[in-house]
Amino acid sequence: MENLSHPAWIEIDLGQFRKNIEAIRRKIGASLLCFPIKANAYGHGLVPMGQAAARCGVDMIAVSCLREGVELRKGNVACPILVFGAIHEREIDDLIDYGLEFSISSRFKAELVARKCKGRKCRVHIEVDTGMHRTGMRPETAYEVFLELKRQECFEIRGIYSHLATADEPNHSFAFAQIEAFTRLRQKIEDEGVLWHLANSGGVSFYPTSYFDMVRPGLLCYGLVPNGSKDPEIRPFFSLKARISYFKVVEAGRGISYGHLYTTEQQTRIVTVPVGYGDGYCRSLTNRASVLIRGQRYKAAGRICMDQLMVDIGTSEAYVGEVVTLIGQDGGEEISIWDLSSLTESDPREILCRFNERIPRLYS
Ligand SMILES: *Cc1c(COP(=O)(O)O)cnc(C)c1O
């Protein structure tokens, strides 16, 4: 996005992104790295993150749907791109013509592709359901479909993959069961040229036996370990900042914002910050969020509005135009994406991908 002047912005530190990628590489050894950038790259910006990932030499990028893949191709991202989502008949021509790799998640979809390919080569990944029960074929069906695709000219089977349902928690017995089911299918198929991939961020963080030929960590590449623990080499690189847009003094006993959910205890200073739920800063953070100003932590006061929120700074000083940190570090203090997801009983992925295009992203 153009760097328009806007009172709020998201800072993306691509240097830290590169460090995360390097740390994950060290962890996974010889396995290849596929970087999921669905949902606007977890809010980090689809095309800029695709380009940054290509510069960092990731082996593959994954998106959720055709549109995301096309946007990346139009942004000159040339590396292999895998579309995770279940494909629709109408999308097959574009998937092939934009050079996207895609999932074969049922025999029916395989037949559709065979009918529509008209001599063009289709690079596909066979999706196996080992227990997520979202998309993908049972292992027995996947085995048969593998043999069927092998016999057809138009298919290049690039990969066989499955998805872990419970790997965000270490030592979960179901994750081990899925790894085992996947391993059994691999022993049965024994094809040298196919990439076997299973691990998401949880897999990479807690299940080394899930690495196979390629891993697909999303959250971890964005610097967050799935169970909230810390990895000294991996850090988030997404900060949300804004400039104070208004300052006033309010007497004791006055209600602030819609519904007056916050009442001043004494005469106090209230500053207004031009960020709201219309930007993706959750309304459910009302009376829960805090922000950093001059390295100090302050409570957001009352209802988060669509475009603004208020902060009670008590007797502290802060001027219009000063920088407020809503996510990130200021001085010794930090507000993490985990803080916001715990306050709203959400997940860090949801917190991130809620931030929409109204707030410009600045890359450094
Ligand atoms: C989203 C997704 C991932 C990445 O998930 P994280 O938990 O963020 O690492 C990996 N594989 C598939 C199929 C996905 O849909």
XYZ file of C-alpha atoms and ligand atoms in Angstrom:
379
model
C 0.000 0.000 0.000
C 1.094 3.590 -0.634
C 2.613 5.292 2.332
C -0.199 7.800 2.881
C -0.126 9.888 5.967
C -2.432 8.198 8.451
C -2.651 8.624 12.233
C -2.225 4.874 12.891
C 0.080 2.337 11.333
C 1.477 -1.180 11.630
C 5.257 -1.637 11.630
C 6.547 -4.865 10.122
C 10.202 -5.615 10.870
C 11.358 -7.810 7.993
C 14.812 -8.188 9.565
C 13.203 -10.069 12.455
C 11.145 -12.096 9.984
C 14.384 -13.245 8.340
C 15.793 -14.199 11.765
C 12.683 -16.266 12.495
C 12.995 -18.074 9.160
C 16.680 -18.794 9.841
C 15.907 -20.100 13.350
C 13.169 -22.378 11.993
C 15.564 -23.634 9.295
C 18.078 -24.608 11.969
C 15.355 -26.462 13.834
C 13.998 -28.446 10.878
C 17.344 -29.509 9.408
C 17.001 -30.858 5.876
C 13.217 -30.496 5.641
C 11.906 -27.861 3.248
C 10.019 -24.810 4.528
C 6.579 -23.838 3.274
C 5.378 -20.459 4.586
C 1.583 -20.034 5.017
C 0.459 -16.507 4.146
C -3.277 -16.952 4.023
C -5.626 -14.253 5.376
C -3.419 -11.366 4.289
C -0.354 -13.104 5.723
C -1.944 -13.257 9.195
C -2.537 -9.508 8.850
C 1.060 -8.732 7.873
C 0.210 -7.956 4.217
C -0.038 -10.663 1.554
C 2.124 -9.418 -1.316
C 4.888 -7.741 0.720
C 5.231 -10.886 2.866
C 5.205 -13.078 -0.241
C 8.006 -11.004 -1.723
C 9.953 -10.999 1.559
C 9.566 -14.766 1.846
C 10.857 -15.244 -1.681
C 13.893 -13.081 -0.831
C 14.493 -15.214 2.288
C 14.457 -18.292 0.058
C 11.497 -20.160 1.507
C 10.818 -23.246 -0.606
C 7.084 -22.791 -0.983
C 4.310 -20.379 -0.026
C 0.827 -21.546 0.950
C -2.421 -19.616 0.641
C -5.991 -20.559 1.341
C -7.702 -19.774 -1.952
C -7.264 -18.957 -5.621
C -7.643 -15.191 -5.133
C -4.719 -15.023 -2.735
C -2.555 -17.011 -5.130
C -3.439 -14.770 -8.082
C -2.672 -11.649 -6.060
C 0.785 -13.024 -5.309
C 1.446 -13.858 -8.967
C 0.332 -10.324 -9.930
C 2.776 -9.051 -7.304
C 5.552 -10.935 -9.143
C 6.017 -13.651 -6.534
C 7.442 -16.453 -8.655
C 8.115 -19.233 -6.133
C 5.907 -22.338 -5.827
C 2.524 -21.494 -4.302
C 0.210 -24.119 -2.809
C -3.514 -23.429 -2.380
C -4.736 -25.304 0.723
C -8.496 -24.901 0.371
C -10.856 -27.350 -1.297
C -11.095 -26.303 -4.941
C -14.255 -25.527 -6.877
C -14.812 -26.520 -10.499
C -14.928 -22.876 -11.628
C -11.433 -22.236 -10.267
C -9.560 -25.003 -12.051
C -8.640 -23.066 -15.218
C -7.166 -20.163 -13.258
C -5.355 -22.437 -10.809
C -3.564 -24.063 -13.732
C -2.981 -20.892 -15.759
C -1.507 -18.965 -12.824
C 0.858 -21.847 -12.137
C -0.566 -22.567 -8.688
C -0.232 -25.939 -6.974
C -3.462 -27.112 -5.394
C -5.008 -29.768 -3.198
C -6.784 -32.854 -4.403
C -9.008 -33.542 -1.422
C -11.431 -36.074 -2.938
C -11.778 -38.484 -5.847
C -14.582 -36.311 -7.223
C -12.288 -33.270 -7.367
C -9.575 -35.333 -9.039
C -12.049 -36.298 -11.753
C -13.109 -32.665 -12.254
C -9.489 -31.617 -12.703
C -8.787 -34.463 -15.149
C -11.777 -33.373 -17.228
C -10.823 -29.679 -17.211
C -7.055 -29.824 -17.658
C -7.079 -30.175 -21.484
C -3.496 -31.286 -21.765
C -2.129 -28.733 -19.291
C 0.058 -30.036 -16.483
C -1.503 -29.806 -12.990
C 0.806 -29.722 -9.993
C -1.165 -31.198 -7.130
C -0.875 -32.223 -3.491
C -3.008 -35.139 -2.332
C -4.709 -34.210 0.916
C -5.158 -36.967 3.471
C -7.410 -36.722 6.497
C -5.605 -38.322 9.411
C -7.963 -36.866 12.029
C -8.613 -33.148 11.539
C -11.895 -34.038 9.798
C -11.992 -30.833 7.783
C -10.953 -31.695 4.227
C -9.020 -34.577 2.727
C -9.457 -38.265 2.001
C -9.182 -41.217 4.356
C -5.760 -42.855 4.016
C -7.209 -45.864 2.111
C -8.900 -43.591 -0.452
C -5.822 -41.384 -0.711
C -3.783 -44.472 -1.576
C -6.162 -45.460 -4.385
C -6.394 -41.899 -5.714
C -2.599 -41.668 -5.666
C -2.417 -44.720 -7.958
C -5.130 -43.304 -10.215
C -3.398 -39.911 -10.574
C -0.060 -41.627 -11.241
C -1.552 -43.200 -14.340
C -2.758 -39.887 -15.797
C -0.483 -37.645 -17.892
C -1.937 -34.358 -16.684
C -1.092 -34.833 -13.008
C 2.260 -34.064 -11.469
C 1.946 -35.268 -7.866
C 4.101 -32.751 -6.000
C 3.076 -33.663 -2.504
C 0.978 -35.677 -0.114
C -0.091 -33.917 3.038
C -2.270 -33.925 6.112
C -3.037 -31.480 8.919
C -2.588 -31.860 12.689
C -5.614 -31.121 14.874
C -4.052 -31.006 18.347
C -0.389 -30.071 17.876
C -0.619 -26.621 19.484
C -0.279 -28.512 22.765
C 2.927 -30.479 23.449
C 2.699 -34.249 23.987
C -0.868 -34.698 22.842
C -1.607 -38.355 22.169
C -3.809 -37.577 19.151
C -0.974 -35.695 17.446
C 1.194 -38.811 17.808
C -1.636 -40.931 16.367
C -1.859 -38.648 13.314
C 1.917 -38.777 12.792
C 1.675 -42.561 12.919
C -1.212 -42.763 10.431
C 0.700 -40.481 8.049
C 3.859 -42.572 8.419
C 1.954 -45.783 7.640
C 0.604 -44.312 4.403
C 4.093 -43.164 3.480
C 5.488 -46.648 3.962
C 2.802 -47.998 1.680
C 3.395 -45.460 -1.107
C 7.197 -45.140 -1.141
C 7.488 -42.632 -3.979
C 10.807 -40.803 -4.122
C 9.595 -37.735 -5.973
C 6.753 -36.746 -3.650
C 6.996 -34.203 -0.808
C 5.362 -35.476 2.359
C 4.259 -32.683 4.685
C 2.315 -32.591 7.929
C 3.716 -30.146 10.498
C 2.080 -26.808 11.314
C 3.599 -24.474 13.941
C 2.694 -26.876 16.737
C 4.302 -29.719 14.823
C 7.509 -27.738 14.323
C 7.570 -26.544 17.954
C 6.686 -29.772 19.759
C 6.757 -32.814 17.428
C 10.084 -33.376 15.651
C 8.779 -36.668 14.217
C 6.200 -34.653 12.228
C 8.767 -32.861 10.029
C 8.929 -35.312 7.053
C 10.070 -33.615 3.784
C 8.517 -30.205 4.363
C 6.937 -28.223 7.225
C 4.222 -25.532 7.088
C 4.481 -23.334 10.200
C 2.358 -20.180 10.014
C 2.149 -18.663 13.486
C 5.749 -19.597 14.291
C 7.133 -17.738 11.241
C 5.262 -14.669 12.554
C 7.204 -15.083 15.784
C 4.663 -16.733 18.085
C 4.933 -20.206 19.628
C 1.461 -21.850 19.639
C 1.168 -22.503 23.396
C 2.375 -19.022 24.343
C 5.819 -20.161 25.457
C 8.891 -18.191 24.413
C 11.618 -19.181 21.992
C 14.709 -16.983 22.463
C 15.429 -16.992 18.705
C 11.926 -16.300 17.437
C 10.121 -13.012 17.979
C 6.998 -11.283 16.650
C 7.672 -8.408 14.244
C 4.243 -6.761 14.102
C 3.682 -3.495 16.032
C 0.576 -1.337 16.077
C 1.089 2.371 16.729
C -0.888 5.596 16.497
C -0.517 9.272 17.287
C -2.629 10.851 20.034
C -5.327 12.821 18.240
C -6.942 14.674 21.149
C -6.280 15.679 24.770
C -8.672 16.903 27.428
C -9.167 17.210 31.147
C -12.309 15.573 32.530
C -13.789 16.153 35.998
C -14.448 13.392 38.523
C -17.509 11.196 38.082
C -17.900 11.547 34.294
C -18.684 8.634 31.997
C -16.380 8.038 29.031
C -17.440 6.724 25.589
C -20.594 4.840 24.516
C -22.706 3.512 27.337
C -20.511 5.245 29.931
C -18.913 1.924 30.844
C -16.007 3.769 32.455
C -16.351 6.529 35.027
C -13.535 8.847 36.089
C -12.692 8.597 39.784
C -11.111 12.009 40.050
C -10.289 14.856 37.728
C -8.096 13.234 35.109
C -6.503 13.571 31.686
C -8.036 11.646 28.816
C -6.312 11.210 25.473
C -7.987 9.920 22.313
C -6.253 7.398 20.050
C -7.436 7.045 16.433
C -7.740 3.245 16.357
C -10.972 1.268 16.732
C -12.787 -1.911 15.902
C -13.224 -0.588 12.345
C -9.491 -1.194 11.987
C -9.680 -4.630 13.580
C -8.900 -3.601 17.162
C -11.540 -5.744 18.909
C -14.516 -4.091 20.557
C -14.311 -6.802 23.207
C -11.128 -5.108 24.475
C -13.432 -2.487 26.021
C -12.236 -1.677 29.574
C -9.580 -4.404 29.218
C -6.929 -3.133 26.851
C -3.904 -1.173 27.860
C -1.573 0.923 25.726
C 1.934 2.323 26.141
C 2.779 6.022 26.135
C 6.319 7.202 26.963
C 7.104 3.674 28.129
C 4.247 3.662 30.667
C 1.225 1.398 30.612
C -2.284 2.943 30.758
C -5.801 1.502 30.680
C -8.126 2.093 27.772
C -11.175 3.872 29.194
C -14.620 2.621 28.204
C -16.079 1.276 24.988
C -13.715 0.863 22.021
C -15.387 2.874 19.233
C -15.321 2.106 15.523
C -12.487 4.545 14.823
C -11.184 5.706 18.195
C -10.522 4.758 21.770
C -9.860 6.777 24.912
C -7.071 6.361 27.453
C -7.033 7.634 31.048
C -3.513 8.915 31.743
C -4.319 10.244 35.237
C -1.863 13.008 36.111
C 0.751 11.978 33.532
C 1.770 14.123 30.605
C 1.177 13.335 26.949
C 0.642 15.639 24.007
C -1.373 15.455 20.833
C 0.870 13.891 18.174
C 2.814 11.655 20.571
C 3.127 7.995 19.676
C 0.959 5.398 21.415
C 1.923 1.711 21.181
C -1.068 -0.632 21.106
C 0.950 -3.750 20.190
C 4.713 -3.883 20.581
C 7.434 -2.482 22.814
C 8.030 0.956 24.287
C 10.848 1.364 26.779
C 10.907 -1.701 29.004
C 7.191 -2.417 28.548
C 5.545 -4.638 25.977
C 1.995 -5.370 24.878
C 2.033 -8.664 23.066
C -0.374 -10.225 20.622
C -0.811 -12.919 23.281
C -1.966 -10.257 25.785
C -4.733 -9.179 23.409
C -5.761 -12.732 22.587
C -6.003 -13.713 26.267
C -7.988 -10.573 27.118
C -10.510 -11.397 24.392
C -10.390 -15.199 24.834
C -9.288 -15.447 21.228
C -6.262 -16.782 19.389
C -3.212 -14.767 18.284
C -3.932 -15.689 14.637
C -7.385 -14.122 14.875
C -6.064 -10.992 16.586
C -3.539 -10.552 13.748
C -5.734 -11.245 10.755
C -8.494 -8.923 11.982
C -6.380 -5.847 11.193
C -7.640 -4.635 7.840
C -6.444 -2.451 5.022
C -7.407 0.877 6.605
C -4.188 0.850 8.611
C -1.115 1.141 6.399
C 1.707 -1.356 6.940
C 5.219 0.082 7.005
C 7.981 -2.403 6.177
C 11.578 -2.018 7.305
C -3.153 -22.568 8.419
C -2.508 -23.815 8.098
C -1.187 -24.062 8.501
C -0.425 -23.145 9.429
O -0.999 -23.175 10.709
P -0.250 -22.593 11.998
O -0.916 -23.246 13.141
O -0.465 -21.113 11.987
O 1.167 -22.965 11.871
C -0.585 -25.225 8.050
N -1.257 -26.102 7.259
C -2.539 -25.905 6.871
C -3.214 -26.909 6.013
C -3.213 -24.770 7.299
O -4.483 -24.581 6.928
